[in-house]
Short mmCIF file of C-alpha atoms and ligand atoms in Angstrom, two decimals:
data_model
loop_
_atom_site.label_atom_id
_atom_site.label_comp_id
_atom_site.label_asym_id
_atom_site.label_seq_id
_atom_site.Cartn_x
_atom_site.Cartn_y
_atom_site.Cartn_z
CA MET A 94 3.87 -0.20 0.36
CA CYS A 95 4.08 -2.14 -2.87
CA GLY A 96 1.67 -3.54 -5.42
CA VAL A 97 1.25 -7.15 -6.55
CA PHE A 98 -0.62 -8.62 -9.48
CA GLY A 99 -0.98 -12.12 -10.91
CA ALA A 100 -2.88 -13.91 -13.65
CA PHE A 101 -3.60 -17.51 -14.56
CA SER A 102 -5.19 -18.47 -17.87
CA LYS A 103 -6.86 -21.86 -18.07
CA ASP A 104 -7.03 -21.86 -21.84
CA GLY A 105 -3.33 -21.22 -22.27
CA ASN A 106 -3.59 -17.67 -23.60
CA SER A 107 -0.71 -15.42 -22.66
CA VAL A 108 -1.28 -13.19 -19.63
CA LEU A 109 1.95 -11.18 -19.75
CA GLU A 110 0.40 -8.04 -21.18
CA ASP A 111 -2.42 -8.29 -18.62
CA VAL A 112 0.14 -8.32 -15.82
CA TYR A 113 1.90 -5.33 -17.36
CA LEU A 114 -1.40 -3.42 -17.45
CA GLY A 115 -2.28 -4.50 -13.93
CA LEU A 116 1.02 -3.14 -12.65
CA TYR A 117 0.42 0.05 -14.57
CA ALA A 118 -2.81 0.54 -12.62
CA LEU A 119 -0.95 -0.13 -9.35
CA GLN A 120 1.83 2.33 -10.07
CA HIS A 121 0.75 4.56 -7.16
CA ARG A 122 1.76 1.75 -4.78
CA GLY A 123 5.42 1.81 -5.80
CA GLN A 124 7.63 3.64 -8.24
CA GLU A 125 11.08 2.32 -7.45
CA THR A 126 11.23 -0.94 -9.38
CA ALA A 127 8.82 -3.05 -11.41
CA GLY A 128 9.04 -6.71 -12.38
CA ILE A 129 7.21 -9.65 -13.86
CA ALA A 130 7.92 -13.39 -13.47
CA TRP A 131 6.33 -16.18 -15.47
CA THR A 132 6.35 -19.86 -16.23
CA ASP A 133 4.58 -21.57 -19.10
CA LEU A 134 2.08 -24.38 -18.99
CA PHE A 135 3.59 -26.55 -21.68
CA GLY A 136 7.24 -25.74 -21.16
CA ASN A 137 9.79 -27.05 -18.70
CA LYS A 138 8.34 -24.94 -15.87
CA ASN A 139 11.46 -22.87 -15.52
CA VAL A 140 10.75 -19.46 -14.14
CA HIS A 141 11.70 -16.34 -16.08
CA ALA A 142 11.73 -12.73 -14.95
CA MET A 143 12.02 -9.21 -16.27
CA ARG A 144 12.79 -6.49 -13.73
CA GLY A 145 13.90 -2.91 -13.92
CA SER A 146 14.23 0.36 -12.04
CA GLY A 147 11.71 3.13 -12.09
CA LEU A 148 8.17 3.31 -13.37
CA VAL A 149 6.49 0.35 -15.07
CA HIS A 150 6.90 1.71 -18.58
CA THR A 151 10.63 2.30 -18.19
CA ALA A 152 11.39 -0.77 -16.06
CA LEU A 153 9.64 -3.27 -18.34
CA ASP A 154 9.64 -3.86 -22.09
CA GLN A 155 5.97 -4.09 -23.02
CA LYS A 156 6.72 -5.18 -26.58
CA ALA A 157 8.98 -8.01 -25.51
CA LEU A 158 6.41 -9.11 -22.94
CA SER A 159 3.50 -9.19 -25.35
CA SER A 160 5.50 -11.20 -27.86
CA ASN A 161 6.22 -13.82 -25.16
CA THR A 162 3.72 -16.52 -24.20
CA ALA A 163 3.00 -17.54 -20.63
CA ASN A 164 -0.31 -18.66 -19.20
CA VAL A 165 0.68 -17.78 -15.65
CA ALA A 166 2.58 -14.76 -14.37
CA ILE A 167 2.96 -12.46 -11.39
CA GLY A 168 4.18 -8.88 -11.11
CA HIS A 169 5.30 -6.35 -8.55
CA VAL A 170 5.82 -2.62 -8.18
CA ARG A 171 8.18 -1.74 -5.39
CA TYR A 172 8.31 1.06 -2.88
CA SER A 173 11.26 0.51 -0.60
CA THR A 174 10.80 -0.26 3.06
CA ALA A 175 12.51 -3.39 4.42
CA GLY A 176 15.87 -3.82 2.75
CA GLY A 177 16.23 -0.29 1.40
CA SER A 178 16.35 0.75 -2.22
CA ASP A 179 19.08 -1.66 -3.37
CA PHE A 180 18.18 -3.14 -6.80
CA SER A 181 18.82 -6.64 -5.40
CA ASN A 182 15.50 -6.13 -3.62
CA ALA A 183 13.56 -5.77 -6.88
CA GLN A 184 10.73 -8.27 -7.13
CA PRO A 185 9.38 -10.78 -7.99
CA ILE A 186 12.17 -12.80 -6.44
CA ILE A 187 12.68 -16.13 -8.14
CA ALA A 188 14.39 -19.44 -7.41
CA ASN A 189 14.65 -22.95 -8.77
CA TYR A 190 15.00 -25.10 -5.66
CA ALA A 191 14.97 -28.85 -5.06
CA ARG A 192 11.21 -29.09 -5.60
CA GLY A 193 10.86 -26.81 -8.63
CA SER A 194 10.47 -23.17 -9.47
CA VAL A 195 9.09 -20.44 -7.23
CA ALA A 196 8.51 -16.73 -7.73
CA ILE A 197 7.19 -14.39 -5.08
CA ALA A 198 5.77 -10.85 -5.19
CA HIS A 199 5.18 -9.37 -1.73
CA ASN A 200 3.39 -6.33 -0.36
CA GLY A 201 3.89 -5.66 3.34
CA ASN A 202 6.63 -6.09 5.87
CA ILE A 203 7.43 -9.24 7.81
CA THR A 204 8.20 -8.14 11.36
CA ASN A 205 10.11 -11.27 12.44
CA ALA A 206 12.20 -11.50 9.25
CA THR A 207 15.48 -10.78 11.05
CA ALA A 208 14.95 -13.55 13.59
CA ILE A 209 14.09 -16.02 10.83
CA ARG A 210 17.06 -14.91 8.78
CA ASN A 211 19.45 -15.41 11.70
CA PHE A 212 18.02 -18.86 12.30
CA LEU A 213 18.42 -19.82 8.63
CA GLU A 214 21.88 -18.30 8.24
CA ASN A 215 23.02 -20.40 11.19
CA ARG A 216 21.83 -23.39 9.21
CA GLY A 217 23.81 -22.37 6.14
CA ALA A 218 21.38 -20.23 4.13
CA ILE A 219 23.02 -17.58 1.95
CA PHE A 220 20.78 -14.60 1.31
CA GLN A 221 20.96 -12.68 -1.98
CA SER A 222 19.04 -9.59 -0.90
CA THR A 223 18.59 -7.44 2.18
CA GLY A 224 14.81 -7.68 2.01
CA ASP A 225 12.37 -9.67 4.14
CA THR A 226 10.66 -11.51 1.26
CA GLU A 227 13.60 -13.81 0.63
CA THR A 228 13.03 -15.45 4.02
CA ILE A 229 9.93 -17.12 2.52
CA LEU A 230 12.02 -18.75 -0.23
CA HIS A 231 14.59 -20.02 2.25
CA LEU A 232 11.95 -21.33 4.62
CA MET A 233 10.54 -23.29 1.69
CA ALA A 234 13.93 -24.58 0.58
CA HIS A 235 14.58 -25.81 4.13
CA GLN A 236 11.43 -27.92 3.88
CA SER A 237 12.30 -29.69 0.64
CA HIS A 238 11.04 -32.95 2.14
CA LYS A 239 7.52 -31.52 1.63
CA PRO A 240 5.66 -30.79 -1.63
CA PRO A 241 6.06 -27.09 -2.58
CA LEU A 242 2.56 -26.03 -1.50
CA ASP A 243 2.99 -27.63 1.93
CA ALA A 244 6.40 -26.00 2.22
CA LEU A 245 4.81 -22.61 1.44
CA VAL A 246 2.11 -23.13 4.07
CA GLY A 247 4.81 -24.23 6.51
CA ALA A 248 6.76 -21.04 5.74
CA LEU A 249 3.79 -18.67 6.07
CA ARG A 250 2.87 -20.23 9.42
CA LEU A 251 6.11 -18.83 10.85
CA LEU A 252 5.71 -15.28 9.59
CA ARG A 253 4.47 -12.35 11.65
CA GLY A 254 3.44 -8.98 10.29
CA ALA A 255 2.15 -8.01 6.89
CA TYR A 256 2.17 -9.97 3.66
CA SER A 257 -0.13 -9.97 0.69
CA LEU A 258 1.48 -12.31 -1.81
CA ALA A 259 1.21 -13.37 -5.42
CA VAL A 260 3.26 -16.55 -5.85
CA LEU A 261 4.11 -18.82 -8.75
CA LEU A 262 4.66 -22.45 -7.79
CA GLY A 263 5.52 -24.29 -10.99
CA ASN A 264 2.54 -23.27 -13.08
CA ARG A 265 0.11 -22.64 -10.26
CA LEU A 266 -0.80 -19.14 -9.17
CA ILE A 267 -1.11 -18.65 -5.41
CA ALA A 268 -2.61 -15.68 -3.59
CA ALA A 269 -1.99 -15.42 0.14
CA ARG A 270 -2.88 -12.80 2.74
CA ASP A 271 -1.49 -12.72 6.28
CA PRO A 272 -3.84 -13.75 9.12
CA TRP A 273 -4.20 -10.11 10.22
CA GLY A 274 -5.15 -8.84 6.75
CA PHE A 275 -2.91 -5.76 6.87
CA ARG A 276 -2.65 -5.18 3.12
CA PRO A 277 -5.47 -5.61 0.62
CA LEU A 278 -5.65 -8.46 -1.90
CA ILE A 279 -8.48 -9.21 -4.28
CA ILE A 280 -9.44 -11.89 -6.82
CA GLY A 281 -10.99 -11.23 -10.23
CA GLN A 282 -12.06 -13.15 -13.28
CA ARG A 283 -12.42 -12.53 -16.99
CA GLY A 284 -13.47 -15.54 -19.02
CA GLU A 285 -10.91 -18.26 -18.41
CA VAL A 286 -8.43 -15.97 -16.70
CA THR A 287 -8.25 -15.59 -12.91
CA TYR A 288 -6.47 -12.58 -11.45
CA VAL A 289 -5.06 -11.56 -8.10
CA ALA A 290 -4.38 -7.88 -7.41
CA SER A 291 -3.52 -5.53 -4.59
CA GLU A 292 -6.46 -3.34 -5.52
CA SER A 293 -9.57 -3.68 -7.64
CA CYS A 294 -8.54 -0.77 -9.90
CA ALA A 295 -6.06 -3.22 -11.46
CA LEU A 296 -8.88 -5.66 -12.21
CA ASP A 297 -10.79 -2.90 -13.99
CA ILE A 298 -7.96 -2.24 -16.43
CA VAL A 299 -7.90 -5.87 -17.63
CA GLY A 300 -11.71 -6.02 -17.83
CA ALA A 301 -12.05 -8.50 -14.98
CA GLU A 302 -14.98 -8.76 -12.58
CA ILE A 303 -14.36 -8.79 -8.85
CA ILE A 304 -14.84 -12.28 -7.40
CA ARG A 305 -13.99 -11.41 -3.78
CA ASP A 306 -11.26 -10.26 -1.43
CA VAL A 307 -8.75 -12.83 -0.28
CA LYS A 308 -9.62 -13.39 3.38
CA PRO A 309 -7.07 -12.69 6.10
CA GLY A 310 -5.23 -15.95 6.73
CA GLU A 311 -6.28 -17.46 3.42
CA ILE A 312 -4.22 -19.11 0.68
CA LEU A 313 -5.90 -19.46 -2.71
CA VAL A 314 -4.42 -21.98 -5.12
CA ILE A 315 -5.36 -21.26 -8.72
CA ASP A 316 -4.66 -23.82 -11.43
CA GLU A 317 -6.33 -25.58 -14.36
CA LYS A 318 -8.72 -27.30 -11.93
CA GLY A 319 -10.03 -23.99 -10.57
CA MET A 320 -9.53 -22.24 -7.24
CA LYS A 321 -8.93 -23.96 -3.92
CA SER A 322 -8.90 -22.23 -0.52
CA LEU A 323 -6.50 -23.20 2.28
CA LYS A 324 -5.94 -21.67 5.69
CA ILE A 325 -2.67 -20.43 7.14
CA PRO A 326 -2.45 -22.28 10.48
CA VAL A 327 -2.14 -19.21 12.69
CA THR A 328 -4.93 -17.95 14.95
CA PRO A 329 -4.81 -14.18 15.21
CA ARG A 330 -6.37 -12.43 18.20
CA ARG A 331 -7.92 -9.87 15.87
CA LYS A 332 -7.57 -8.45 12.39
CA HIS A 333 -5.41 -5.48 11.46
CA LEU A 334 -6.64 -4.10 8.13
CA CYS A 335 -4.58 -0.98 7.46
CA ALA A 336 -6.74 2.12 8.00
CA PHE A 337 -4.29 4.18 5.97
CA GLU A 338 -5.12 2.25 2.81
CA TYR A 339 -8.49 4.02 2.91
CA VAL A 340 -7.13 7.36 4.03
CA TYR A 341 -4.29 7.71 1.58
CA PHE A 342 -2.56 4.77 -0.08
CA ALA A 343 -5.18 3.10 -2.23
CA ARG A 344 -6.69 4.57 -5.35
CA PRO A 345 -10.17 6.05 -4.83
CA ASP A 346 -11.60 3.87 -7.61
CA SER A 347 -10.71 0.73 -5.64
CA LEU A 348 -12.93 -1.35 -3.38
CA ILE A 349 -11.10 -2.81 -0.39
CA ASP A 350 -12.72 -5.44 1.80
CA GLY A 351 -16.09 -4.40 0.47
CA ARG A 352 -15.66 -0.66 1.11
CA SER A 353 -15.32 1.96 -1.60
CA VAL A 354 -12.18 4.00 -1.00
CA TYR A 355 -13.87 7.04 -2.55
CA GLY A 356 -16.89 6.60 -0.29
CA VAL A 357 -14.69 6.34 2.80
CA ARG A 358 -12.70 9.46 1.91
CA LYS A 359 -15.85 11.48 1.39
CA ALA A 360 -17.27 10.20 4.67
CA LEU A 361 -14.03 11.17 6.45
CA GLY A 362 -14.60 14.73 5.24
CA CYS A 363 -18.23 14.70 6.45
CA TYR A 364 -17.26 13.48 9.92
CA LEU A 365 -14.54 16.10 10.06
CA ALA A 366 -17.02 18.85 9.14
CA LYS A 367 -19.28 17.76 11.98
CA SER A 368 -16.57 17.48 14.63
CA SER A 369 -14.54 20.53 13.52
CA PRO A 370 -16.78 22.98 11.67
CA CYS A 371 -15.48 26.26 10.35
CA GLY A 372 -18.56 28.46 10.12
CA LYS A 373 -17.01 31.71 8.94
CA ALA A 374 -15.13 30.34 5.95
CA ASP A 375 -15.76 31.35 2.34
CA MET A 376 -14.77 28.04 0.78
CA ALA A 377 -13.21 24.62 1.33
CA THR A 378 -10.44 23.22 -0.82
CA GLY A 379 -8.39 20.05 -0.82
CA LEU A 380 -4.67 19.53 -1.20
CA PRO A 381 -4.48 17.69 -4.50
CA ASP A 382 -4.75 14.89 -5.04
CA SER A 383 -4.83 13.15 -1.69
CA GLY A 384 -7.05 15.67 0.15
CA THR A 385 -9.52 16.39 -2.64
CA ILE A 386 -12.23 13.82 -1.95
CA SER A 387 -12.35 14.46 1.79
CA ALA A 388 -12.52 18.18 1.01
CA ILE A 389 -15.58 17.57 -1.16
CA GLY A 390 -17.16 15.69 1.76
CA TYR A 391 -16.21 18.48 4.16
CA ALA A 392 -17.67 21.17 1.89
CA GLU A 393 -20.88 19.22 1.33
CA ALA A 394 -21.48 18.55 5.01
CA SER A 395 -20.70 22.12 6.06
CA GLU A 396 -22.55 23.73 3.14
CA LEU A 397 -19.49 25.61 1.98
CA PRO A 398 -18.60 26.00 -1.68
CA TYR A 399 -15.88 23.60 -2.77
CA GLU A 400 -13.26 25.35 -4.91
CA LYS A 401 -10.23 23.81 -6.56
CA VAL A 402 -7.87 26.67 -5.79
CA ILE A 403 -4.65 24.69 -5.49
CA VAL A 404 -3.37 23.22 -8.73
CA ARG A 405 -1.12 20.22 -8.96
CA ASN A 406 1.44 19.74 -11.66
CA ARG A 407 0.31 16.42 -13.05
CA TYR A 408 3.78 15.33 -14.04
CA VAL A 409 5.32 15.38 -10.63
CA GLY A 410 5.35 12.16 -8.62
CA ARG A 411 4.32 12.01 -5.02
CA THR A 412 6.80 14.03 -3.01
CA PHE A 413 7.32 11.45 -0.28
CA ILE A 414 9.42 9.18 -2.47
CA GLU A 415 12.07 11.82 -2.86
CA PRO A 416 14.80 11.10 -0.37
CA THR A 417 16.31 14.28 1.06
CA GLN A 418 14.69 17.01 3.12
CA ARG A 419 15.92 19.59 0.64
CA VAL A 420 14.34 17.84 -2.32
CA ARG A 421 11.22 17.27 -0.30
CA ASP A 422 10.98 20.97 0.54
CA LEU A 423 11.42 21.92 -3.08
CA GLY A 424 9.04 19.17 -4.12
CA VAL A 425 5.98 20.86 -2.64
CA LYS A 426 6.66 24.05 -4.53
CA ILE A 427 7.24 22.24 -7.76
CA LYS A 428 4.10 20.22 -7.28
CA LEU A 429 1.43 22.58 -5.96
CA ASN A 430 0.49 26.14 -6.89
CA PRO A 431 -2.41 28.22 -5.55
CA ILE A 432 -4.63 30.33 -7.84
CA GLY A 433 -3.98 33.78 -6.38
CA LYS A 434 -7.08 35.51 -7.73
CA MET A 435 -9.42 32.99 -6.14
CA ILE A 436 -7.72 33.23 -2.78
CA ASP A 437 -7.12 36.94 -2.28
CA GLY A 438 -9.11 38.24 0.70
CA LYS A 439 -10.77 34.89 1.35
CA ARG A 440 -11.15 32.67 4.43
CA ILE A 441 -10.21 29.19 3.33
CA VAL A 442 -10.54 25.71 4.83
CA VAL A 443 -7.74 23.48 3.51
CA VAL A 444 -8.35 19.75 3.84
CA ASP A 445 -5.59 17.15 3.52
CA ASP A 446 -5.52 13.43 4.18
CA SER A 447 -2.64 13.43 6.68
CA ILE A 448 0.24 15.30 8.22
CA VAL A 449 3.46 13.32 8.46
CA ARG A 450 6.46 15.61 8.79
CA GLY A 451 4.30 18.69 8.31
CA THR A 452 6.32 19.94 5.37
CA THR A 453 3.55 19.86 2.77
CA VAL A 454 0.92 21.69 4.73
CA GLN A 455 3.35 24.30 6.04
CA ARG A 456 4.56 25.11 2.53
CA VAL A 457 1.07 25.27 1.14
CA ILE A 458 -0.17 27.57 3.88
CA SER A 459 2.69 29.94 3.27
CA MET A 460 1.89 29.97 -0.47
CA ILE A 461 -1.80 30.58 0.25
CA ARG A 462 -0.95 33.45 2.59
CA ASP A 463 1.39 34.92 -0.03
CA SER A 464 -1.61 34.88 -2.38
CA GLY A 465 -3.52 37.14 0.01
CA ALA A 466 -5.79 34.76 1.93
CA ASP A 467 -7.34 36.29 5.05
CA GLU A 468 -7.60 33.10 7.08
CA VAL A 469 -6.36 29.55 6.56
CA HIS A 470 -7.98 26.74 8.55
CA VAL A 471 -6.53 23.27 8.22
CA ARG A 472 -8.61 20.09 8.60
CA ILE A 473 -6.96 16.67 8.44
CA ALA A 474 -8.91 13.56 7.42
CA SER A 475 -6.87 11.22 9.64
CA PRO A 476 -5.89 11.34 13.31
CA PRO A 477 -2.42 12.64 14.27
CA VAL A 478 0.30 10.24 13.06
CA ARG A 479 2.39 9.72 16.20
CA PHE A 480 3.96 6.29 15.71
CA PRO A 481 5.99 4.59 12.99
CA CYS A 482 4.49 1.83 10.85
CA TYR A 483 6.22 -1.55 10.83
CA TYR A 484 3.88 -3.13 8.31
CA GLY A 485 5.15 -1.95 4.97
CA ILE A 486 4.93 1.83 5.04
CA ASP A 487 8.07 3.88 5.18
CA THR A 488 6.99 6.32 7.90
CA PRO A 489 9.69 8.38 9.53
CA THR A 490 10.87 7.85 13.09
CA CYS A 491 8.96 9.48 15.97
CA GLU A 492 11.45 12.36 16.05
CA GLU A 493 10.46 13.34 12.52
CA LEU A 494 6.70 12.93 12.95
CA ALA A 495 5.21 16.38 13.45
CA ALA A 496 2.36 15.16 15.66
CA ALA A 497 4.73 13.14 17.84
CA ARG A 498 6.93 16.16 18.47
CA MET A 499 4.24 18.76 19.15
CA ASP A 500 0.70 19.06 20.45
CA THR A 501 -1.93 20.29 18.01
CA GLU A 502 -1.79 23.88 19.21
CA THR A 503 1.98 24.11 18.76
CA LEU A 504 1.80 22.39 15.40
CA CYS A 505 -0.93 24.79 14.28
CA ARG A 506 1.36 27.72 15.10
CA ASN A 507 4.29 26.00 13.45
CA ILE A 508 2.55 25.45 10.15
CA GLY A 509 1.13 28.97 10.26
CA ALA A 510 -2.57 28.04 10.29
CA ASP A 511 -5.38 29.98 11.99
CA SER A 512 -6.79 26.69 13.22
CA LEU A 513 -5.91 23.02 12.91
CA ALA A 514 -8.12 20.02 13.63
CA TYR A 515 -7.90 16.29 12.99
CA ILE A 516 -10.55 13.60 12.75
CA SER A 517 -10.71 11.32 15.82
CA VAL A 518 -9.80 7.62 15.66
CA GLU A 519 -13.45 6.79 16.48
CA ASP A 520 -14.85 8.94 13.67
CA MET A 521 -12.28 7.60 11.22
CA THR A 522 -13.29 4.06 12.14
CA GLU A 523 -16.97 4.90 11.63
CA ALA A 524 -16.25 6.50 8.28
CA ILE A 525 -14.39 3.38 7.16
CA GLY A 526 -17.36 1.34 8.32
CA LEU A 527 -15.49 -1.73 9.53
CA PRO A 528 -15.57 -2.92 13.16
CA ALA A 529 -12.87 -1.21 15.24
CA PRO A 530 -11.19 -4.50 16.25
CA ASP A 531 -10.67 -5.33 12.55
CA LEU A 532 -8.63 -2.21 11.78
CA CYS A 533 -4.96 -1.42 12.30
CA THR A 534 -4.63 2.11 13.63
CA ALA A 535 -1.17 1.61 15.14
CA CYS A 536 0.43 4.71 13.62
CA PHE A 537 -2.27 6.80 15.36
CA THR A 538 -2.68 4.89 18.60
CA GLY A 539 0.55 2.92 19.09
CA GLU A 540 -1.50 -0.29 19.40
CA TYR A 541 0.68 -2.66 17.43
CA LEU A 542 0.06 -6.29 16.56
CA GLN A 543 -0.03 -8.40 19.70
CA GLY A 544 0.10 -12.11 20.16
CA GLY A 545 0.88 -14.97 17.86
CA GLU A 546 4.60 -14.32 18.27
CA ASP A 547 5.40 -17.62 19.93
CA TYR A 548 6.12 -20.56 17.73
CA GLU A 549 8.53 -23.41 17.40
CA MET A 550 11.09 -23.08 14.61
CA ASP A 551 10.52 -26.64 13.48
CA LEU A 552 11.22 -26.98 9.82
P1 5GP E 1393 4.26 15.71 5.11
O1 5GP E 1393 4.59 16.80 4.21
O2 5GP E 1393 3.43 16.12 6.27
O3 5GP E 1393 5.46 14.91 5.51
O4 5GP E 1393 3.40 14.65 4.28
C1 5GP E 1393 2.02 14.68 4.23
C2 5GP E 1393 1.56 14.62 2.82
O5 5GP E 1393 2.25 13.59 2.15
C3 5GP E 1393 0.09 14.35 2.69
O6 5GP E 1393 -0.42 15.27 1.74
C4 5GP E 1393 0.01 12.95 2.15
O7 5GP E 1393 -0.96 12.89 1.13
C5 5GP E 1393 1.37 12.66 1.56
N1 5GP E 1393 1.99 11.36 1.81
C6 5GP E 1393 2.89 10.88 1.01
N2 5GP E 1393 3.35 9.71 1.43
C7 5GP E 1393 2.74 9.40 2.53
C8 5GP E 1393 2.83 8.30 3.41
O8 5GP E 1393 3.56 7.33 3.24
N3 5GP E 1393 2.02 8.35 4.48
C9 5GP E 1393 1.19 9.39 4.67
N4 5GP E 1393 0.43 9.38 5.74
N5 5GP E 1393 1.11 10.45 3.86
C10 5GP E 1393 1.88 10.47 2.79
FE1 SF4 E 1394 -1.55 1.12 8.22
FE2 SF4 E 1394 -0.73 2.76 10.16
FE3 SF4 E 1394 -1.21 0.17 10.66
FE4 SF4 E 1394 0.89 0.89 9.19
S1 SF4 E 1394 0.57 1.34 11.36
S2 SF4 E 1394 -0.52 -0.79 8.78
S3 SF4 E 1394 0.08 2.66 8.05
S4 SF4 E 1394 -2.69 1.75 10.02
MG1 MG E 1395 -0.95 14.68 -0.27
#
């Protein structure tokens, strides 16, 4: 999972600080590297970039950016999946090729990147990074007989899997979303400036209004003439909007494909309360921050008091980005602490958004028990995660996924809960409120993207 942001100003005002702020609002989507690339309207159209490791404010020099002028820019926050955490995979990636300058910021994971890479390497391409995004640049460079926009369309036609892109082509801003719509992408406007962002929370920070989501399979070309919509020439059998964006990844103040993430999370909790009630409990609580909103929904629907009895240290990042099991184990303790007095002698329902390895919930239950709780019932606002994600989320292999290794009863015993229940795929789909065939639920069901794999490598 990564975040992308882009801005184009018709009146020539600099957008670099806007992009910085947009990335700041998308920080939850990636904390490993941050970068911005820009060209200027009146200059020689060379592409420039600033990239660094870590969070936006350490990776990028805000002062230097705001003293620079560029009317078009894109940015990226990276969370490593394809290509690993090597700094050569920091984005945006940039190139000056035969037909001009290109910069690309990519969220998602291209599933046929290795096949394309092999094909291109056999034709002499030399890759700079280990990531999948660079394949797009090479596919374009191999079509230098076409104008850059046609070369980009020709490249995207060959890709399978997930990509939400912000691209600079000379001084045009391009937004593109794969035909399956895996990752979100939205367009906004403030005065003469048009924005593209992974999530609408990044439009809020720059004071932009939502125009609309980029449609699956759509390419939007934004320049001084306005916005033009093109279609990626691939016909998908169905859409695959990532259900987990609503469950966990996106910020609750975002709207994705017309649905409020907050509203969905609350609804998940309500459905869970109906399917897996816990009548004898004294209170419901959520694991902060990811379980909180569903816990509020659960409490409301089951008429239990909602209490915030687990406190999160605000300065600790999300534990999943820490690499080793040991650090991960420690991470939970550093991050979350129960309020003993509130818990002592109580029967508690603990709601979280998901169980992946099972480390978080196991640790928390043991802390809650140490604080004197009588009963601990766990309710999970997503179905069991049994399969890895190949579309831009760094989920562990099946062997590490708690729900792939054990049935619910065994897992319940393992994490030390009095009861454990998940929401069903059907209820999750209803809570999201999009038609089932539009949603990707592969990590719950194993139903991966089918079809559209066959194509001729004719460049
Ligand atoms: P576990 O400890 O079971 O491996 O992780 C589950 C917890 O990690 C949940 O509280 C969830 O909010 C959080 N989490 C962090 N990163 C991810 C991710 O990439 N996918 C999912 N499903 N949950 C994650
Ligand atoms: Fe989202 Fe799961 Fe599909 Fe990956 S497999 S895109 S996390 S729903
Ligand atoms: Mg969590």
